mmCIF file of N, CA, C and O in Angstrom:
data_model
loop_
_atom_site.group_PDB
_atom_site.id
_atom_site.type_symbol
_atom_site.label_atom_id
_atom_site.label_comp_id
_atom_site.label_asym_id
_atom_site.label_seq_id
_atom_site.Cartn_x
_atom_site.Cartn_y
_atom_site.Cartn_z
ATOM 1 N N GLU O 364 95.463 112.365 81.671
ATOM 2 C CA GLU O 364 96.607 112.899 82.367
ATOM 3 C C GLU O 364 97.873 112.572 81.584
ATOM 4 O O GLU O 364 97.962 111.556 80.918
ATOM 5 N N ASN O 365 98.828 113.413 81.734
ATOM 6 C CA ASN O 365 100.082 113.251 81.030
ATOM 7 C C ASN O 365 101.116 112.618 81.970
ATOM 8 O O ASN O 365 101.738 113.319 82.763
ATOM 9 N N LEU O 366 101.275 111.292 81.890
ATOM 10 C CA LEU O 366 102.193 110.589 82.768
ATOM 11 C C LEU O 366 103.469 110.235 82.026
ATOM 12 O O LEU O 366 103.440 109.951 80.830
ATOM 13 N N SER O 367 104.564 110.229 82.747
ATOM 14 C CA SER O 367 105.828 109.830 82.141
ATOM 15 C C SER O 367 106.558 108.885 83.082
ATOM 16 O O SER O 367 106.329 108.891 84.286
ATOM 17 N N ARG O 368 107.425 108.077 82.525
ATOM 18 C CA ARG O 368 108.202 107.124 83.331
ATOM 19 C C ARG O 368 109.180 107.830 84.255
ATOM 20 O O ARG O 368 109.531 107.307 85.295
ATOM 21 N N ASN O 369 109.612 109.000 83.881
ATOM 22 C CA ASN O 369 110.601 109.698 84.686
ATOM 23 C C ASN O 369 109.985 110.818 85.523
ATOM 24 O O ASN O 369 110.595 111.853 85.740
ATOM 25 N N MET O 370 108.789 110.598 85.997
ATOM 26 C CA MET O 370 108.092 111.553 86.839
ATOM 27 C C MET O 370 108.842 111.671 88.171
ATOM 28 O O MET O 370 109.236 110.665 88.764
ATOM 29 N N THR O 371 109.017 112.885 88.627
ATOM 30 C CA THR O 371 109.698 113.074 89.909
ATOM 31 C C THR O 371 108.749 112.727 91.047
ATOM 32 O O THR O 371 107.520 112.671 90.865
ATOM 33 N N GLU O 372 109.310 112.513 92.210
ATOM 34 C CA GLU O 372 108.484 112.218 93.385
ATOM 35 C C GLU O 372 107.551 113.384 93.687
ATOM 36 O O GLU O 372 106.393 113.188 94.055
ATOM 37 N N GLU O 373 108.032 114.586 93.487
ATOM 38 C CA GLU O 373 107.212 115.782 93.716
ATOM 39 C C GLU O 373 106.026 115.830 92.747
ATOM 40 O O GLU O 373 104.897 116.128 93.142
ATOM 41 N N GLU O 374 106.263 115.523 91.477
ATOM 42 C CA GLU O 374 105.189 115.505 90.485
ATOM 43 C C GLU O 374 104.165 114.416 90.811
ATOM 44 O O GLU O 374 102.960 114.642 90.713
ATOM 45 N N ALA O 375 104.654 113.253 91.201
ATOM 46 C CA ALA O 375 103.766 112.148 91.553
ATOM 47 C C ALA O 375 102.921 112.504 92.772
ATOM 48 O O ALA O 375 101.714 112.240 92.806
ATOM 49 N N ASP O 376 103.535 113.129 93.761
ATOM 50 C CA ASP O 376 102.815 113.533 94.964
ATOM 51 C C ASP O 376 101.739 114.567 94.635
ATOM 52 O O ASP O 376 100.615 114.478 95.117
ATOM 53 N N ARG O 377 102.079 115.508 93.774
ATOM 54 C CA ARG O 377 101.122 116.544 93.365
ATOM 55 C C ARG O 377 99.930 115.919 92.637
ATOM 56 O O ARG O 377 98.780 116.270 92.874
ATOM 57 N N LEU O 378 100.198 114.949 91.761
ATOM 58 C CA LEU O 378 99.141 114.259 91.023
ATOM 59 C C LEU O 378 98.244 113.461 91.968
ATOM 60 O O LEU O 378 97.014 113.514 91.875
ATOM 61 N N LEU O 379 98.852 112.733 92.884
ATOM 62 C CA LEU O 379 98.087 111.956 93.866
ATOM 63 C C LEU O 379 97.169 112.861 94.680
ATOM 64 O O LEU O 379 95.985 112.587 94.839
ATOM 65 N N ARG O 380 97.722 113.954 95.191
ATOM 66 C CA ARG O 380 96.919 114.886 96.007
ATOM 67 C C ARG O 380 95.786 115.517 95.201
ATOM 68 O O ARG O 380 94.683 115.681 95.710
ATOM 69 N N SER O 381 96.051 115.824 93.962
ATOM 70 C CA SER O 381 95.022 116.400 93.101
ATOM 71 C C SER O 381 93.878 115.396 92.896
ATOM 72 O O SER O 381 92.697 115.750 93.018
ATOM 73 N N ASP O 382 94.234 114.154 92.581
ATOM 74 C CA ASP O 382 93.217 113.111 92.382
ATOM 75 C C ASP O 382 92.427 112.868 93.665
ATOM 76 O O ASP O 382 91.198 112.726 93.631
ATOM 77 N N LEU O 383 93.120 112.847 94.786
ATOM 78 C CA LEU O 383 92.450 112.595 96.062
ATOM 79 C C LEU O 383 91.510 113.742 96.425
ATOM 80 O O LEU O 383 90.409 113.518 96.926
ATOM 81 N N ARG O 384 91.926 114.981 96.134
ATOM 82 C CA ARG O 384 91.054 116.130 96.399
ATOM 83 C C ARG O 384 89.759 116.037 95.597
ATOM 84 O O ARG O 384 88.675 116.325 96.093
ATOM 85 N N LYS O 385 89.882 115.640 94.318
ATOM 86 C CA LYS O 385 88.695 115.492 93.465
ATOM 87 C C LYS O 385 87.746 114.451 94.045
ATOM 88 O O LYS O 385 86.531 114.642 94.066
ATOM 89 N N LEU O 386 88.297 113.339 94.511
ATOM 90 C CA LEU O 386 87.456 112.279 95.091
ATOM 91 C C LEU O 386 86.845 112.723 96.413
ATOM 92 O O LEU O 386 85.683 112.411 96.703
ATOM 93 N N CYS O 387 87.601 113.454 97.216
ATOM 94 C CA CYS O 387 87.054 113.969 98.481
ATOM 95 C C CYS O 387 85.878 114.895 98.207
ATOM 96 O O CYS O 387 84.894 114.904 98.952
ATOM 97 N N LYS O 388 85.962 115.657 97.131
ATOM 98 C CA LYS O 388 84.871 116.560 96.762
ATOM 99 C C LYS O 388 83.608 115.758 96.420
ATOM 100 O O LYS O 388 82.499 116.135 96.799
ATOM 101 N N ILE O 389 83.774 114.645 95.710
ATOM 102 C CA ILE O 389 82.638 113.798 95.353
ATOM 103 C C ILE O 389 81.935 113.282 96.611
ATOM 104 O O ILE O 389 80.710 113.218 96.670
ATOM 105 N N PHE O 390 82.719 112.938 97.632
ATOM 106 C CA PHE O 390 82.164 112.366 98.858
ATOM 107 C C PHE O 390 82.054 113.385 99.985
ATOM 108 O O PHE O 390 81.909 113.016 101.147
ATOM 109 N N SER O 391 82.096 114.664 99.662
ATOM 110 C CA SER O 391 82.123 115.711 100.689
ATOM 111 C C SER O 391 80.903 115.694 101.613
ATOM 112 O O SER O 391 80.989 116.141 102.749
ATOM 113 N N GLY O 392 79.808 115.169 101.152
ATOM 114 C CA GLY O 392 78.605 115.100 101.988
ATOM 115 C C GLY O 392 78.740 114.152 103.170
ATOM 116 O O GLY O 392 77.875 114.113 104.046
ATOM 117 N N TYR O 393 79.831 113.425 103.229
ATOM 118 C CA TYR O 393 80.045 112.462 104.312
ATOM 119 C C TYR O 393 81.001 112.985 105.377
ATOM 120 O O TYR O 393 81.474 112.231 106.219
ATOM 121 N N GLY O 394 81.258 114.294 105.334
ATOM 122 C CA GLY O 394 82.071 114.938 106.357
ATOM 123 C C GLY O 394 83.421 114.271 106.534
ATOM 124 O O GLY O 394 84.161 114.073 105.579
ATOM 125 N N GLN O 395 83.708 113.900 107.778
ATOM 126 C CA GLN O 395 85.014 113.314 108.090
ATOM 127 C C GLN O 395 85.248 111.982 107.389
ATOM 128 O O GLN O 395 86.391 111.568 107.215
ATOM 129 N N ASP O 396 84.197 111.315 106.957
ATOM 130 C CA ASP O 396 84.346 110.033 106.263
ATOM 131 C C ASP O 396 84.663 110.197 104.777
ATOM 132 O O ASP O 396 84.921 109.215 104.084
ATOM 133 N N SER O 397 84.666 111.431 104.289
ATOM 134 C CA SER O 397 84.951 111.655 102.866
ATOM 135 C C SER O 397 86.356 111.182 102.494
ATOM 136 O O SER O 397 86.555 110.642 101.406
ATOM 137 N N LEU O 398 87.316 111.329 103.387
ATOM 138 C CA LEU O 398 88.674 110.881 103.086
ATOM 139 C C LEU O 398 88.743 109.360 103.002
ATOM 140 O O LEU O 398 89.411 108.811 102.126
ATOM 141 N N LEU O 399 88.044 108.677 103.877
ATOM 142 C CA LEU O 399 88.004 107.212 103.836
ATOM 143 C C LEU O 399 87.408 106.739 102.513
ATOM 144 O O LEU O 399 87.968 105.882 101.836
ATOM 145 N N LEU O 400 86.289 107.310 102.125
ATOM 146 C CA LEU O 400 85.638 106.930 100.874
ATOM 147 C C LEU O 400 86.502 107.296 99.664
ATOM 148 O O LEU O 400 86.609 106.520 98.717
ATOM 149 N N ALA O 401 87.130 108.458 99.715
ATOM 150 C CA ALA O 401 87.992 108.885 98.608
ATOM 151 C C ALA O 401 89.202 107.972 98.476
ATOM 152 O O ALA O 401 89.602 107.619 97.357
ATOM 153 N N THR O 402 89.774 107.563 99.585
ATOM 154 C CA THR O 402 90.931 106.669 99.564
ATOM 155 C C THR O 402 90.559 105.334 98.930
ATOM 156 O O THR O 402 91.287 104.806 98.089
ATOM 157 N N LEU O 403 89.421 104.794 99.335
ATOM 158 C CA LEU O 403 88.974 103.530 98.764
ATOM 159 C C LEU O 403 88.678 103.694 97.267
ATOM 160 O O LEU O 403 89.086 102.869 96.447
ATOM 161 N N ALA O 404 88.005 104.785 96.906
ATOM 162 C CA ALA O 404 87.674 105.032 95.498
ATOM 163 C C ALA O 404 88.943 105.202 94.667
ATOM 164 O O ALA O 404 88.993 104.758 93.520
ATOM 165 N N TYR O 405 89.962 105.808 95.227
ATOM 166 C CA TYR O 405 91.234 105.979 94.511
ATOM 167 C C TYR O 405 91.827 104.611 94.170
ATOM 168 O O TYR O 405 92.399 104.420 93.109
ATOM 169 N N ASN O 406 91.659 103.653 95.075
ATOM 170 C CA ASN O 406 92.244 102.331 94.897
ATOM 171 C C ASN O 406 91.396 101.370 94.067
ATOM 172 O O ASN O 406 91.933 100.562 93.324
ATOM 173 N N VAL O 407 90.075 101.418 94.218
ATOM 174 C CA VAL O 407 89.233 100.424 93.546
ATOM 175 C C VAL O 407 88.315 101.024 92.486
ATOM 176 O O VAL O 407 87.696 100.288 91.728
ATOM 177 N N GLY O 408 88.200 102.331 92.462
ATOM 178 C CA GLY O 408 87.330 102.991 91.496
ATOM 179 C C GLY O 408 86.079 103.543 92.152
ATOM 180 O O GLY O 408 85.479 102.907 93.016
ATOM 181 N N CYS O 409 85.707 104.704 91.727
ATOM 182 C CA CYS O 409 84.550 105.406 92.295
ATOM 183 C C CYS O 409 83.259 104.613 92.084
ATOM 184 O O CYS O 409 82.426 104.520 92.975
ATOM 185 N N GLY O 410 83.107 104.034 90.901
ATOM 186 C CA GLY O 410 81.897 103.268 90.597
ATOM 187 C C GLY O 410 81.715 102.076 91.515
ATOM 188 O O GLY O 410 80.608 101.809 91.977
ATOM 189 N N LYS O 411 82.804 101.358 91.791
ATOM 190 C CA LYS O 411 82.710 100.202 92.686
ATOM 191 C C LYS O 411 82.289 100.621 94.082
ATOM 192 O O LYS O 411 81.501 99.941 94.728
ATOM 193 N N VAL O 412 82.832 101.728 94.542
ATOM 194 C CA VAL O 412 82.475 102.210 95.877
ATOM 195 C C VAL O 412 81.008 102.599 95.905
ATOM 196 O O VAL O 412 80.262 102.208 96.802
ATOM 197 N N MET O 413 80.563 103.356 94.911
ATOM 198 C CA MET O 413 79.189 103.856 94.906
ATOM 199 C C MET O 413 78.150 102.758 94.718
ATOM 200 O O MET O 413 76.989 102.950 95.064
ATOM 201 N N LYS O 414 78.549 101.621 94.191
ATOM 202 C CA LYS O 414 77.627 100.494 94.013
ATOM 203 C C LYS O 414 77.707 99.507 95.178
ATOM 204 O O LYS O 414 76.974 98.514 95.201
ATOM 205 N N SER O 415 78.566 99.771 96.135
ATOM 206 C CA SER O 415 78.825 98.800 97.200
ATOM 207 C C SER O 415 77.777 98.832 98.312
ATOM 208 O O SER O 415 77.094 99.835 98.525
ATOM 209 N N ARG O 416 77.705 97.738 99.020
ATOM 210 C CA ARG O 416 76.839 97.605 100.198
ATOM 211 C C ARG O 416 77.292 98.600 101.272
ATOM 212 O O ARG O 416 76.484 99.210 101.957
ATOM 213 N N MET O 417 78.598 98.792 101.403
ATOM 214 C CA MET O 417 79.142 99.719 102.383
ATOM 215 C C MET O 417 78.639 101.142 102.134
ATOM 216 O O MET O 417 78.208 101.827 103.052
ATOM 217 N N TYR O 418 78.675 101.569 100.896
ATOM 218 C CA TYR O 418 78.230 102.915 100.543
ATOM 219 C C TYR O 418 76.733 103.082 100.802
ATOM 220 O O TYR O 418 76.294 104.112 101.311
ATOM 221 N N ALA O 419 75.966 102.052 100.499
ATOM 222 C CA ALA O 419 74.520 102.099 100.772
ATOM 223 C C ALA O 419 74.272 102.246 102.268
ATOM 224 O O ALA O 419 73.390 103.009 102.691
ATOM 225 N N LYS O 420 75.039 101.533 103.071
ATOM 226 C CA LYS O 420 74.912 101.664 104.531
ATOM 227 C C LYS O 420 75.206 103.091 104.968
ATOM 228 O O LYS O 420 74.472 103.673 105.767
ATOM 229 N N MET O 421 76.289 103.642 104.456
ATOM 230 C CA MET O 421 76.669 105.004 104.858
ATOM 231 C C MET O 421 75.623 106.021 104.422
ATOM 232 O O MET O 421 75.345 106.963 105.151
ATOM 233 N N ARG O 422 75.070 105.839 103.224
ATOM 234 C CA ARG O 422 74.018 106.752 102.754
ATOM 235 C C ARG O 422 72.818 106.733 103.685
ATOM 236 O O ARG O 422 72.153 107.739 103.875
ATOM 237 N N SER O 423 72.523 105.561 104.262
ATOM 238 C CA SER O 423 71.363 105.456 105.151
ATOM 239 C C SER O 423 71.702 105.846 106.593
ATOM 240 O O SER O 423 70.848 105.780 107.461
ATOM 241 N N GLY O 424 72.972 106.245 106.822
ATOM 242 C CA GLY O 424 73.371 106.679 108.166
ATOM 243 C C GLY O 424 73.977 105.587 109.021
ATOM 244 O O GLY O 424 74.361 105.827 110.159
ATOM 245 N N ASN O 425 74.075 104.387 108.491
ATOM 246 C CA ASN O 425 74.663 103.263 109.228
ATOM 247 C C ASN O 425 76.179 103.331 109.074
ATOM 248 O O ASN O 425 76.711 103.169 107.980
ATOM 249 N N ARG O 426 76.889 103.550 110.173
ATOM 250 C CA ARG O 426 78.347 103.659 110.112
ATOM 251 C C ARG O 426 79.035 102.369 110.553
ATOM 252 O O ARG O 426 80.232 102.347 110.776
ATOM 253 N N ASN O 427 78.295 101.289 110.648
ATOM 254 C CA ASN O 427 78.863 99.994 111.012
ATOM 255 C C ASN O 427 79.372 99.318 109.732
ATOM 256 O O ASN O 427 78.762 98.403 109.201
ATOM 257 N N ILE O 428 80.531 99.792 109.247
ATOM 258 C CA ILE O 428 80.997 99.397 107.909
ATOM 259 C C ILE O 428 82.312 98.637 107.909
ATOM 260 O O ILE O 428 82.839 98.329 106.831
ATOM 261 N N TYR O 429 82.884 98.335 109.041
ATOM 262 C CA TYR O 429 84.216 97.727 109.082
ATOM 263 C C TYR O 429 84.330 96.510 108.168
ATOM 264 O O TYR O 429 85.214 96.448 107.319
ATOM 265 N N ARG O 430 83.440 95.549 108.353
ATOM 266 C CA ARG O 430 83.503 94.322 107.538
ATOM 267 C C ARG O 430 83.372 94.605 106.046
ATOM 268 O O ARG O 430 84.062 94.023 105.223
ATOM 269 N N ASP O 431 82.464 95.499 105.716
ATOM 270 C CA ASP O 431 82.251 95.841 104.305
ATOM 271 C C ASP O 431 83.477 96.544 103.721
ATOM 272 O O ASP O 431 83.853 96.295 102.579
ATOM 273 N N TYR O 432 84.086 97.415 104.500
ATOM 274 C CA TYR O 432 85.270 98.132 104.019
ATOM 275 C C TYR O 432 86.431 97.170 103.795
ATOM 276 O O TYR O 432 87.072 97.186 102.747
ATOM 277 N N VAL O 433 86.684 96.329 104.775
ATOM 278 C CA VAL O 433 87.806 95.394 104.686
ATOM 279 C C VAL O 433 87.560 94.343 103.603
ATOM 280 O O VAL O 433 88.498 93.743 103.088
ATOM 281 N N ASP O 434 86.302 94.159 103.213
ATOM 282 C CA ASP O 434 85.983 93.181 102.169
ATOM 283 C C ASP O 434 86.520 93.583 100.789
ATOM 284 O O ASP O 434 86.572 92.772 99.885
ATOM 285 N N PHE O 435 86.958 94.824 100.642
ATOM 286 C CA PHE O 435 87.600 95.259 99.398
ATOM 287 C C PHE O 435 89.057 94.788 99.434
ATOM 288 O O PHE O 435 89.993 95.575 99.507
ATOM 289 N N LYS O 436 89.247 93.477 99.420
ATOM 290 C CA LYS O 436 90.574 92.878 99.599
ATOM 291 C C LYS O 436 90.921 91.883 98.505
ATOM 292 O O LYS O 436 91.833 91.089 98.662
ATOM 293 N N ARG O 437 90.202 91.946 97.417
ATOM 294 C CA ARG O 437 90.404 90.957 96.363
ATOM 295 C C ARG O 437 91.049 91.554 95.116
ATOM 296 O O ARG O 437 90.837 92.713 94.789
ATOM 297 N N TRP O 438 91.793 90.720 94.417
ATOM 298 C CA TRP O 438 92.338 91.055 93.110
ATOM 299 C C TRP O 438 92.031 89.871 92.215
ATOM 300 O O TRP O 438 92.374 88.737 92.532
ATOM 301 N N ASN O 439 91.324 90.111 91.128
ATOM 302 C CA ASN O 439 90.889 89.042 90.220
ATOM 303 C C ASN O 439 90.125 87.950 90.968
ATOM 304 O O ASN O 439 90.306 86.759 90.704
ATOM 305 N N GLY O 440 89.310 88.355 91.929
ATOM 306 C CA GLY O 440 88.471 87.418 92.665
ATOM 307 C C GLY O 440 89.142 86.685 93.811
ATOM 308 O O GLY O 440 88.495 85.956 94.540
ATOM 309 N N LYS O 441 90.440 86.863 93.965
ATOM 310 C CA LYS O 441 91.173 86.165 95.032
ATOM 311 C C LYS O 441 91.542 87.128 96.152
ATOM 312 O O LYS O 441 91.940 88.264 95.898
ATOM 313 N N ILE O 442 91.423 86.659 97.389
ATOM 314 C CA ILE O 442 91.802 87.466 98.541
ATOM 315 C C ILE O 442 93.314 87.646 98.550
ATOM 316 O O ILE O 442 94.065 86.687 98.401
ATOM 317 N N VAL O 443 93.734 88.899 98.730
ATOM 318 C CA VAL O 443 95.157 89.228 98.789
ATOM 319 C C VAL O 443 95.450 89.748 100.200
ATOM 320 O O VAL O 443 94.953 90.814 100.576
ATOM 321 N N PRO O 444 96.221 88.980 100.985
ATOM 322 C CA PRO O 444 96.495 89.374 102.371
ATOM 323 C C PRO O 444 97.062 90.785 102.527
ATOM 324 O O PRO O 444 96.685 91.505 103.458
ATOM 325 N N SER O 445 97.928 91.219 101.620
ATOM 326 C CA SER O 445 98.511 92.560 101.747
ATOM 327 C C SER O 445 97.448 93.648 101.531
ATOM 328 O O SER O 445 97.486 94.695 102.187
ATOM 329 N N ILE O 446 96.488 93.394 100.649
ATOM 330 C CA ILE O 446 95.408 94.368 100.442
ATOM 331 C C ILE O 446 94.506 94.383 101.670
ATOM 332 O O ILE O 446 94.077 95.448 102.119
ATOM 333 N N GLU O 447 94.246 93.212 102.239
ATOM 334 C CA GLU O 447 93.430 93.148 103.456
ATOM 335 C C GLU O 447 94.091 93.937 104.586
ATOM 336 O O GLU O 447 93.427 94.701 105.290
ATOM 337 N N ARG O 448 95.401 93.768 104.758
ATOM 338 C CA ARG O 448 96.123 94.529 105.796
ATOM 339 C C ARG O 448 96.021 96.026 105.531
ATOM 340 O O ARG O 448 95.835 96.825 106.452
ATOM 341 N N ARG O 449 96.143 96.412 104.265
ATOM 342 C CA ARG O 449 96.049 97.834 103.908
ATOM 343 C C ARG O 449 94.673 98.388 104.252
ATOM 344 O O ARG O 449 94.553 99.476 104.814
ATOM 345 N N ARG O 450 93.614 97.649 103.912
ATOM 346 C CA ARG O 450 92.254 98.120 104.221
ATOM 347 C C ARG O 450 92.047 98.280 105.736
ATOM 348 O O ARG O 450 91.446 99.250 106.182
ATOM 349 N N LYS O 451 92.561 97.336 106.504
ATOM 350 C CA LYS O 451 92.423 97.429 107.961
ATOM 351 C C LYS O 451 93.141 98.672 108.487
ATOM 352 O O LYS O 451 92.609 99.389 109.337
ATOM 353 N N MET O 452 94.337 98.936 107.977
ATOM 354 C CA MET O 452 95.083 100.109 108.417
ATOM 355 C C MET O 452 94.402 101.395 107.985
ATOM 356 O O MET O 452 94.310 102.348 108.754
ATOM 357 N N GLU O 453 93.896 101.436 106.750
ATOM 358 C CA GLU O 453 93.169 102.619 106.281
ATOM 359 C C GLU O 453 91.980 102.888 107.193
ATOM 360 O O GLU O 453 91.745 104.022 107.601
ATOM 361 N N TYR O 454 91.251 101.843 107.507
ATOM 362 C CA TYR O 454 90.063 101.997 108.355
ATOM 363 C C TYR O 454 90.471 102.570 109.717
ATOM 364 O O TYR O 454 89.859 103.515 110.210
ATOM 365 N N LEU O 455 91.518 101.998 110.313
ATOM 366 C CA LEU O 455 91.956 102.457 111.629
ATOM 367 C C LEU O 455 92.431 103.906 111.588
ATOM 368 O O LEU O 455 92.163 104.686 112.520
ATOM 369 N N LEU O 456 93.097 104.296 110.525
ATOM 370 C CA LEU O 456 93.634 105.650 110.429
ATOM 371 C C LEU O 456 92.596 106.688 110.008
ATOM 372 O O LEU O 456 92.677 107.846 110.417
ATOM 373 N N LEU O 457 91.637 106.299 109.181
ATOM 374 C CA LEU O 457 90.756 107.290 108.556
ATOM 375 C C LEU O 457 89.305 107.282 109.017
ATOM 376 O O LEU O 457 88.550 108.185 108.673
ATOM 377 N N PHE O 458 88.900 106.288 109.781
ATOM 378 C CA PHE O 458 87.490 106.198 110.179
ATOM 379 C C PHE O 458 87.368 106.459 111.675
ATOM 380 O O PHE O 458 88.052 105.822 112.478
ATOM 381 N N THR O 459 86.523 107.378 112.032
ATOM 382 C CA THR O 459 86.303 107.701 113.435
ATOM 383 C C THR O 459 84.877 107.280 113.813
ATOM 384 O O THR O 459 83.930 107.952 113.425
ATOM 385 N N PRO O 460 84.762 106.148 114.525
ATOM 386 C CA PRO O 460 83.404 105.688 114.900
ATOM 387 C C PRO O 460 82.746 106.600 115.941
ATOM 388 O O PRO O 460 83.356 107.355 116.596
#
């Protein structure tokens, strides 16, 4: 991608939406949960999500993933409270049990 320091807010928004659409397409088989998975993949990487215990649960039809989702709260192995808060909010906004 061609990024610049002086990217406008509109350009940044367009890029974000484009990337998120691509990730939603990858997880489209999960219906309404595709946005949740795409959001997490956007933040931590698609490979990490696809190798996770949470993703394995979802593939098997188990939607009891709250703890596993919120567990994506570390940076360099350390728990980061702001990331934990973000994961909890994402889950509440994007996951419909």
